[in-house]
CSV table of C-alpha atoms in Angstrom, one decimal:
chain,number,residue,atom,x,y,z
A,1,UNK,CA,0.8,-89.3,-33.2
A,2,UNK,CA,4.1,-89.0,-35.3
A,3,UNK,CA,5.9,-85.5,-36.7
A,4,UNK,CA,5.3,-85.4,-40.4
A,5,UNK,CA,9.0,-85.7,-42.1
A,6,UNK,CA,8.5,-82.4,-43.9
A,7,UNK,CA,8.6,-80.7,-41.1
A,8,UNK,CA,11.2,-81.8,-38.9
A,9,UNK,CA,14.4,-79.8,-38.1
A,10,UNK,CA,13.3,-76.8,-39.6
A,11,UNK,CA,15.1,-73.5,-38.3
A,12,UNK,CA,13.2,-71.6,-35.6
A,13,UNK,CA,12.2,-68.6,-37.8
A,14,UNK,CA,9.8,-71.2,-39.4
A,15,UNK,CA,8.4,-71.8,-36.7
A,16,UNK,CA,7.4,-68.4,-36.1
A,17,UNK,CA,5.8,-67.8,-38.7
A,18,UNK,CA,3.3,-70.9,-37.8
A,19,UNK,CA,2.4,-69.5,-34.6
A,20,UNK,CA,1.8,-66.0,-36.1
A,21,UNK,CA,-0.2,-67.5,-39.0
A,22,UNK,CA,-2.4,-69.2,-36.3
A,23,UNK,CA,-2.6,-65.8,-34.2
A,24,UNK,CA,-4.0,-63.7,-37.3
A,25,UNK,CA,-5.4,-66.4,-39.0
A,26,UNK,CA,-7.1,-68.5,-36.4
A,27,UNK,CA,-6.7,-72.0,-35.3
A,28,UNK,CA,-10.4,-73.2,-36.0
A,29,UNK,CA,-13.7,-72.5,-37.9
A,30,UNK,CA,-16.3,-70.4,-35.8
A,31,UNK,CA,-19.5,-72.1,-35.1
A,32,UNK,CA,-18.4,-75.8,-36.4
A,33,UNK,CA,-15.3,-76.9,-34.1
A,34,UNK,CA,-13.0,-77.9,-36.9
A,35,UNK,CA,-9.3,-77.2,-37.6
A,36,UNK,CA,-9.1,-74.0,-39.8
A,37,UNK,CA,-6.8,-74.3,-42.9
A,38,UNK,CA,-6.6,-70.8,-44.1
A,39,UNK,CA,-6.2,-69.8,-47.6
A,40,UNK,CA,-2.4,-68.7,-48.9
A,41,UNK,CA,-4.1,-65.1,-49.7
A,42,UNK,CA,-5.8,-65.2,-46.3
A,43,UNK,CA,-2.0,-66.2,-44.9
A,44,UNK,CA,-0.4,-63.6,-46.8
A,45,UNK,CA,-2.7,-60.7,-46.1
A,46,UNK,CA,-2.7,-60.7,-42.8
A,47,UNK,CA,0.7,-60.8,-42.0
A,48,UNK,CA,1.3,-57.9,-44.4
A,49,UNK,CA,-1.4,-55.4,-41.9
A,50,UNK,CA,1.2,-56.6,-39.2
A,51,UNK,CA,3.8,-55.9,-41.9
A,52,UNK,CA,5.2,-59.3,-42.1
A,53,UNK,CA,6.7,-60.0,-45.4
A,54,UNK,CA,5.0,-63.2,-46.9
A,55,UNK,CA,7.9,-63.7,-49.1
A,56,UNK,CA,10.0,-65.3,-47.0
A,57,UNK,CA,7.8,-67.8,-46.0
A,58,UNK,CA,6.7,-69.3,-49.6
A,59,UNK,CA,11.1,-69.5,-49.8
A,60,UNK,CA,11.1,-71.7,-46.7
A,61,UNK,CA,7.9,-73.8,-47.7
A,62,UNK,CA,9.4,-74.4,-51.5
A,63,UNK,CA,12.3,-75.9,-49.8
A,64,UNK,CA,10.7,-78.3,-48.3
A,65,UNK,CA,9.3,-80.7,-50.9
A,66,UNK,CA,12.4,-80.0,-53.3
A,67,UNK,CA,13.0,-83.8,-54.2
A,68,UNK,CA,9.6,-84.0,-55.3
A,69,UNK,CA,10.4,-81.7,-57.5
A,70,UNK,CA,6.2,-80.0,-57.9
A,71,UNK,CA,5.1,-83.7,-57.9
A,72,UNK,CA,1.4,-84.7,-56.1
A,73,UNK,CA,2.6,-86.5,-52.9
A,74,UNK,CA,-0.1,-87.8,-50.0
A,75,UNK,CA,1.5,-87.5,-46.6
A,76,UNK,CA,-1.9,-88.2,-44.9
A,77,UNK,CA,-3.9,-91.1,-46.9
A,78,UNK,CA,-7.8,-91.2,-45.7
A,79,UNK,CA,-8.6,-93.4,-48.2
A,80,UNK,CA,-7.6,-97.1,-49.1
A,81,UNK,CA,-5.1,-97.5,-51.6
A,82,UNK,CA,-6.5,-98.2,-55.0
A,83,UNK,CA,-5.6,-100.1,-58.2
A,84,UNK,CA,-7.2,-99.3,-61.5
A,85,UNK,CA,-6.8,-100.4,-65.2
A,86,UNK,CA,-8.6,-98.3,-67.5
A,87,UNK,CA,-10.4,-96.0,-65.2
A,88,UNK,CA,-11.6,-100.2,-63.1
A,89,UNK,CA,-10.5,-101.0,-59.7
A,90,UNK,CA,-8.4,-103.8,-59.8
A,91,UNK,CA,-7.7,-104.1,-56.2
A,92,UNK,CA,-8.6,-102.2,-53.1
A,93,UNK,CA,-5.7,-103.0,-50.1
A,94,UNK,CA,-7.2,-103.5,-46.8
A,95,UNK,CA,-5.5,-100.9,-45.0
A,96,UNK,CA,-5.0,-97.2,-45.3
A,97,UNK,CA,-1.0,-96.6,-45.6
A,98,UNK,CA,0.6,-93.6,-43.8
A,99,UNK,CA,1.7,-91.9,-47.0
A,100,UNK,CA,1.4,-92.4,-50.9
A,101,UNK,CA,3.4,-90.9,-54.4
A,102,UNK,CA,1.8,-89.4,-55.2
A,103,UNK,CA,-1.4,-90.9,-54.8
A,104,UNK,CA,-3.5,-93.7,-53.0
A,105,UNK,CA,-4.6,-94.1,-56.4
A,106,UNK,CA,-2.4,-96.3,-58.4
A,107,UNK,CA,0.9,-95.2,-56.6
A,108,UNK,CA,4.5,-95.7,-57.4
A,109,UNK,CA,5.1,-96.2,-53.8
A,110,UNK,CA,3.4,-96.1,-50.6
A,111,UNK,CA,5.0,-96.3,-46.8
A,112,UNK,CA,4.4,-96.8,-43.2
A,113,UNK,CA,5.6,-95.3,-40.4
A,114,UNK,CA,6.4,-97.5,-37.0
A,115,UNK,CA,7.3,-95.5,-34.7
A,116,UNK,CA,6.4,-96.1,-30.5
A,117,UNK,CA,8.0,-93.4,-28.8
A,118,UNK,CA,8.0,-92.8,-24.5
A,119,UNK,CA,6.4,-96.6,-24.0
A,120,UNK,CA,8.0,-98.2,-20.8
A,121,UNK,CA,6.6,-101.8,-21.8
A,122,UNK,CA,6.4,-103.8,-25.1
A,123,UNK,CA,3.0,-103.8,-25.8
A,124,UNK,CA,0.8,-106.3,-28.2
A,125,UNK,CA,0.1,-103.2,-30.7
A,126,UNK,CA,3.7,-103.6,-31.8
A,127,UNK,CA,3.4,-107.1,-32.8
A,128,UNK,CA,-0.1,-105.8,-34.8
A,129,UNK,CA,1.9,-103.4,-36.6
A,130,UNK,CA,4.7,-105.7,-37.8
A,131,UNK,CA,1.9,-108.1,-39.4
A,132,UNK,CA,-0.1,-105.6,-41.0
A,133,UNK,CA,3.1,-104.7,-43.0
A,134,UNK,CA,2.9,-108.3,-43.6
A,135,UNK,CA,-0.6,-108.0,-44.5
A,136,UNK,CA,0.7,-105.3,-47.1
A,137,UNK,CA,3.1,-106.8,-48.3
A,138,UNK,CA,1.2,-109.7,-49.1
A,139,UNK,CA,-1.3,-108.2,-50.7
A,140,UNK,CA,1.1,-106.1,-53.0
A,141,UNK,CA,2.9,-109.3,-53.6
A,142,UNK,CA,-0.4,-110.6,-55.2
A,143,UNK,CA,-0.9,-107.9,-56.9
A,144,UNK,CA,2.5,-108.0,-58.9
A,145,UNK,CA,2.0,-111.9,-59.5
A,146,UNK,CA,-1.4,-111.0,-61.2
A,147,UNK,CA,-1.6,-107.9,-62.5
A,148,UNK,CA,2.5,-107.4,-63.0
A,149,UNK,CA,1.7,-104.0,-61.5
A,150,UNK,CA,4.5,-103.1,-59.2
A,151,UNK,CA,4.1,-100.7,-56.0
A,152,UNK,CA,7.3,-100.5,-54.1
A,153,UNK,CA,6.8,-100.5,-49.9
A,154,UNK,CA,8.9,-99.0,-47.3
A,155,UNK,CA,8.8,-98.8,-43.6
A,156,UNK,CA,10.0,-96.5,-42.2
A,157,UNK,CA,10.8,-97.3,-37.8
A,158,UNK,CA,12.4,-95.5,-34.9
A,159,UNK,CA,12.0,-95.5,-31.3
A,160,UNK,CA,15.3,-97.5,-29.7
A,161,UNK,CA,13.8,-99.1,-26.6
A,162,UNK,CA,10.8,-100.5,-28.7
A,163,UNK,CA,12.9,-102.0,-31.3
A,164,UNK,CA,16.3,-102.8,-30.0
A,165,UNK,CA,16.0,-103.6,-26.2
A,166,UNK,CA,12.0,-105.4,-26.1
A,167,UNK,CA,11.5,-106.0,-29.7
A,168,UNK,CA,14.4,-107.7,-31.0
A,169,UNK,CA,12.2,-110.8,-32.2
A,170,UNK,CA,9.8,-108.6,-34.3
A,171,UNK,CA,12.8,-106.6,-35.4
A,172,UNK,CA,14.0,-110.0,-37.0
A,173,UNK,CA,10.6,-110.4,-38.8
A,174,UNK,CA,10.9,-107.2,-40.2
A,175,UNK,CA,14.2,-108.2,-41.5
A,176,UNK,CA,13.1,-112.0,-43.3
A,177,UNK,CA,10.0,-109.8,-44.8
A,178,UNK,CA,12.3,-107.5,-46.2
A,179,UNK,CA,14.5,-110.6,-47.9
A,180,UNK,CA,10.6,-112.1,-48.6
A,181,UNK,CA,10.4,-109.2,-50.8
A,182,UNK,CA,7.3,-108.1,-48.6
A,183,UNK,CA,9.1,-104.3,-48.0
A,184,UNK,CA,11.3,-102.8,-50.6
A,185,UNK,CA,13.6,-101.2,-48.0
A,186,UNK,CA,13.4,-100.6,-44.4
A,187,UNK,CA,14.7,-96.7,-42.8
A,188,UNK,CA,15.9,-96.9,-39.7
A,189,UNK,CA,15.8,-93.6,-37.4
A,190,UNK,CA,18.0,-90.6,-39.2
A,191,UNK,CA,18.1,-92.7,-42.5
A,192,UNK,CA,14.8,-90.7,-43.6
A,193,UNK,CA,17.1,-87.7,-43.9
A,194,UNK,CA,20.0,-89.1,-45.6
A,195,UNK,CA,17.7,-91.5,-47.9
A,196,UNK,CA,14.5,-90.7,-48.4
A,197,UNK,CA,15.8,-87.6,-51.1
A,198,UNK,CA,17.1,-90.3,-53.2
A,199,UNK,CA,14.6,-92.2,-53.1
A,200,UNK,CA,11.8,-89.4,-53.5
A,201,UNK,CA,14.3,-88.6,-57.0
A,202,UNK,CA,13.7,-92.1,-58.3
A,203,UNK,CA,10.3,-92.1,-57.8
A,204,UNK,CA,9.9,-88.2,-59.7
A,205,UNK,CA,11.9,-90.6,-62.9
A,206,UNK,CA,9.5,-93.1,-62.7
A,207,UNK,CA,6.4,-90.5,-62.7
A,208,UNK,CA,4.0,-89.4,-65.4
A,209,UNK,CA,4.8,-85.6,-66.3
A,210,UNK,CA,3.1,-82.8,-65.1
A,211,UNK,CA,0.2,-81.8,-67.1
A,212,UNK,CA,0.4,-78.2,-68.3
């Protein structure tokens, strides 16, 4: 499991307001086991009979997803990543990716997130998840060369034992497939904060409008 970026470093009061959401609202359905999601009316009237005001939390939420600026944006893909020409799939990749923009269907960019955090030993699953990048990349590759449709990568990695002390050697493959042109740009650790708005901007130019 890795923290979503959206919500990482947020002030304490956020916080807060998640665990009191989850104390008036529930944390799963009754009779079926599963996660509840509650509704934003659900959210907000129950924290105004404990006379919370829910104001203050659509502020915080609004700030999160700023650079996307109201654009769709998947953080949680459970689907395969689809190309289509006319309403036809053109491709289907073979894995699901760890986020899409704004869409698994027909993105503008799609990224994974390789991240092995508290390991004491350099496991074999590292080496699986620097070749199915590869395996992405590839396939994206193809799909430029015979569609020239263009979906940009990234990889996003952290974790400094697993990277710079056992994995040096699959740290250098991740490097030759970024000059392959397999992965459009590789963040490193705190670079998701410092370039991942700027990125998330050129993406929004590049993006149909809004419908109204």
């Amino acid at each position: 499991m890795t923290p979503d970026p959206r919500f990482i470093k947020l002030p304490k009061s956020f916080w807060a307001f998640v665990r009191l959401i989850g104390q008036e609202c529930g944390y799963t359905e009754r009779g079926r086991g599963e996660i509840l999601v509650p509704s934003r009316e659900k959210v907000e009237s129950r924290l105004e009979k404990i006379d919370i005001s829910p104001g203050s939390l659509t502020r915080r939420l609004l700030r999160i997803e700023t650079a996307a600026k109201g654009k769709d944006c998947d953080y949680d893909p459970r689907a395969l990543t689809t190309i289509t020409s006319n309403r036809v799939p053109l491709r289907t990749f073979a894995r699901r990716m760890d986020g899409a923009f704004p869409s698994v269907v027909n993105p503008i960019a799609v990224w994974e997130i390789k991240e092995y955090y508290y390991t004491t030993t350099f496991g074999s699953r590292v080496a699986d998840g620097v070749y199915e990048t590869l395996l992405d990349g590839m396939e994206i590759e193809e799909l430029a060369t015979a569609e020239d449709i263009n979906v940009l990568h990234y990889l996003m990695i952290d974790a400094h034992y697993t990277w710079w002390e056992c994995g040096k050697s699959y740290l250098c493959r991740i490097v030759d497939m970024l000059h392959m042109g397999y992965v459009d740009e590789v963040l490193v650790g705190r670079e998701i904060f410092s370039r991942l708005p700027s990125l998330v901007n050129s993406w929004v130019k590049n993006s149909p409008p809004i419908p109204k």
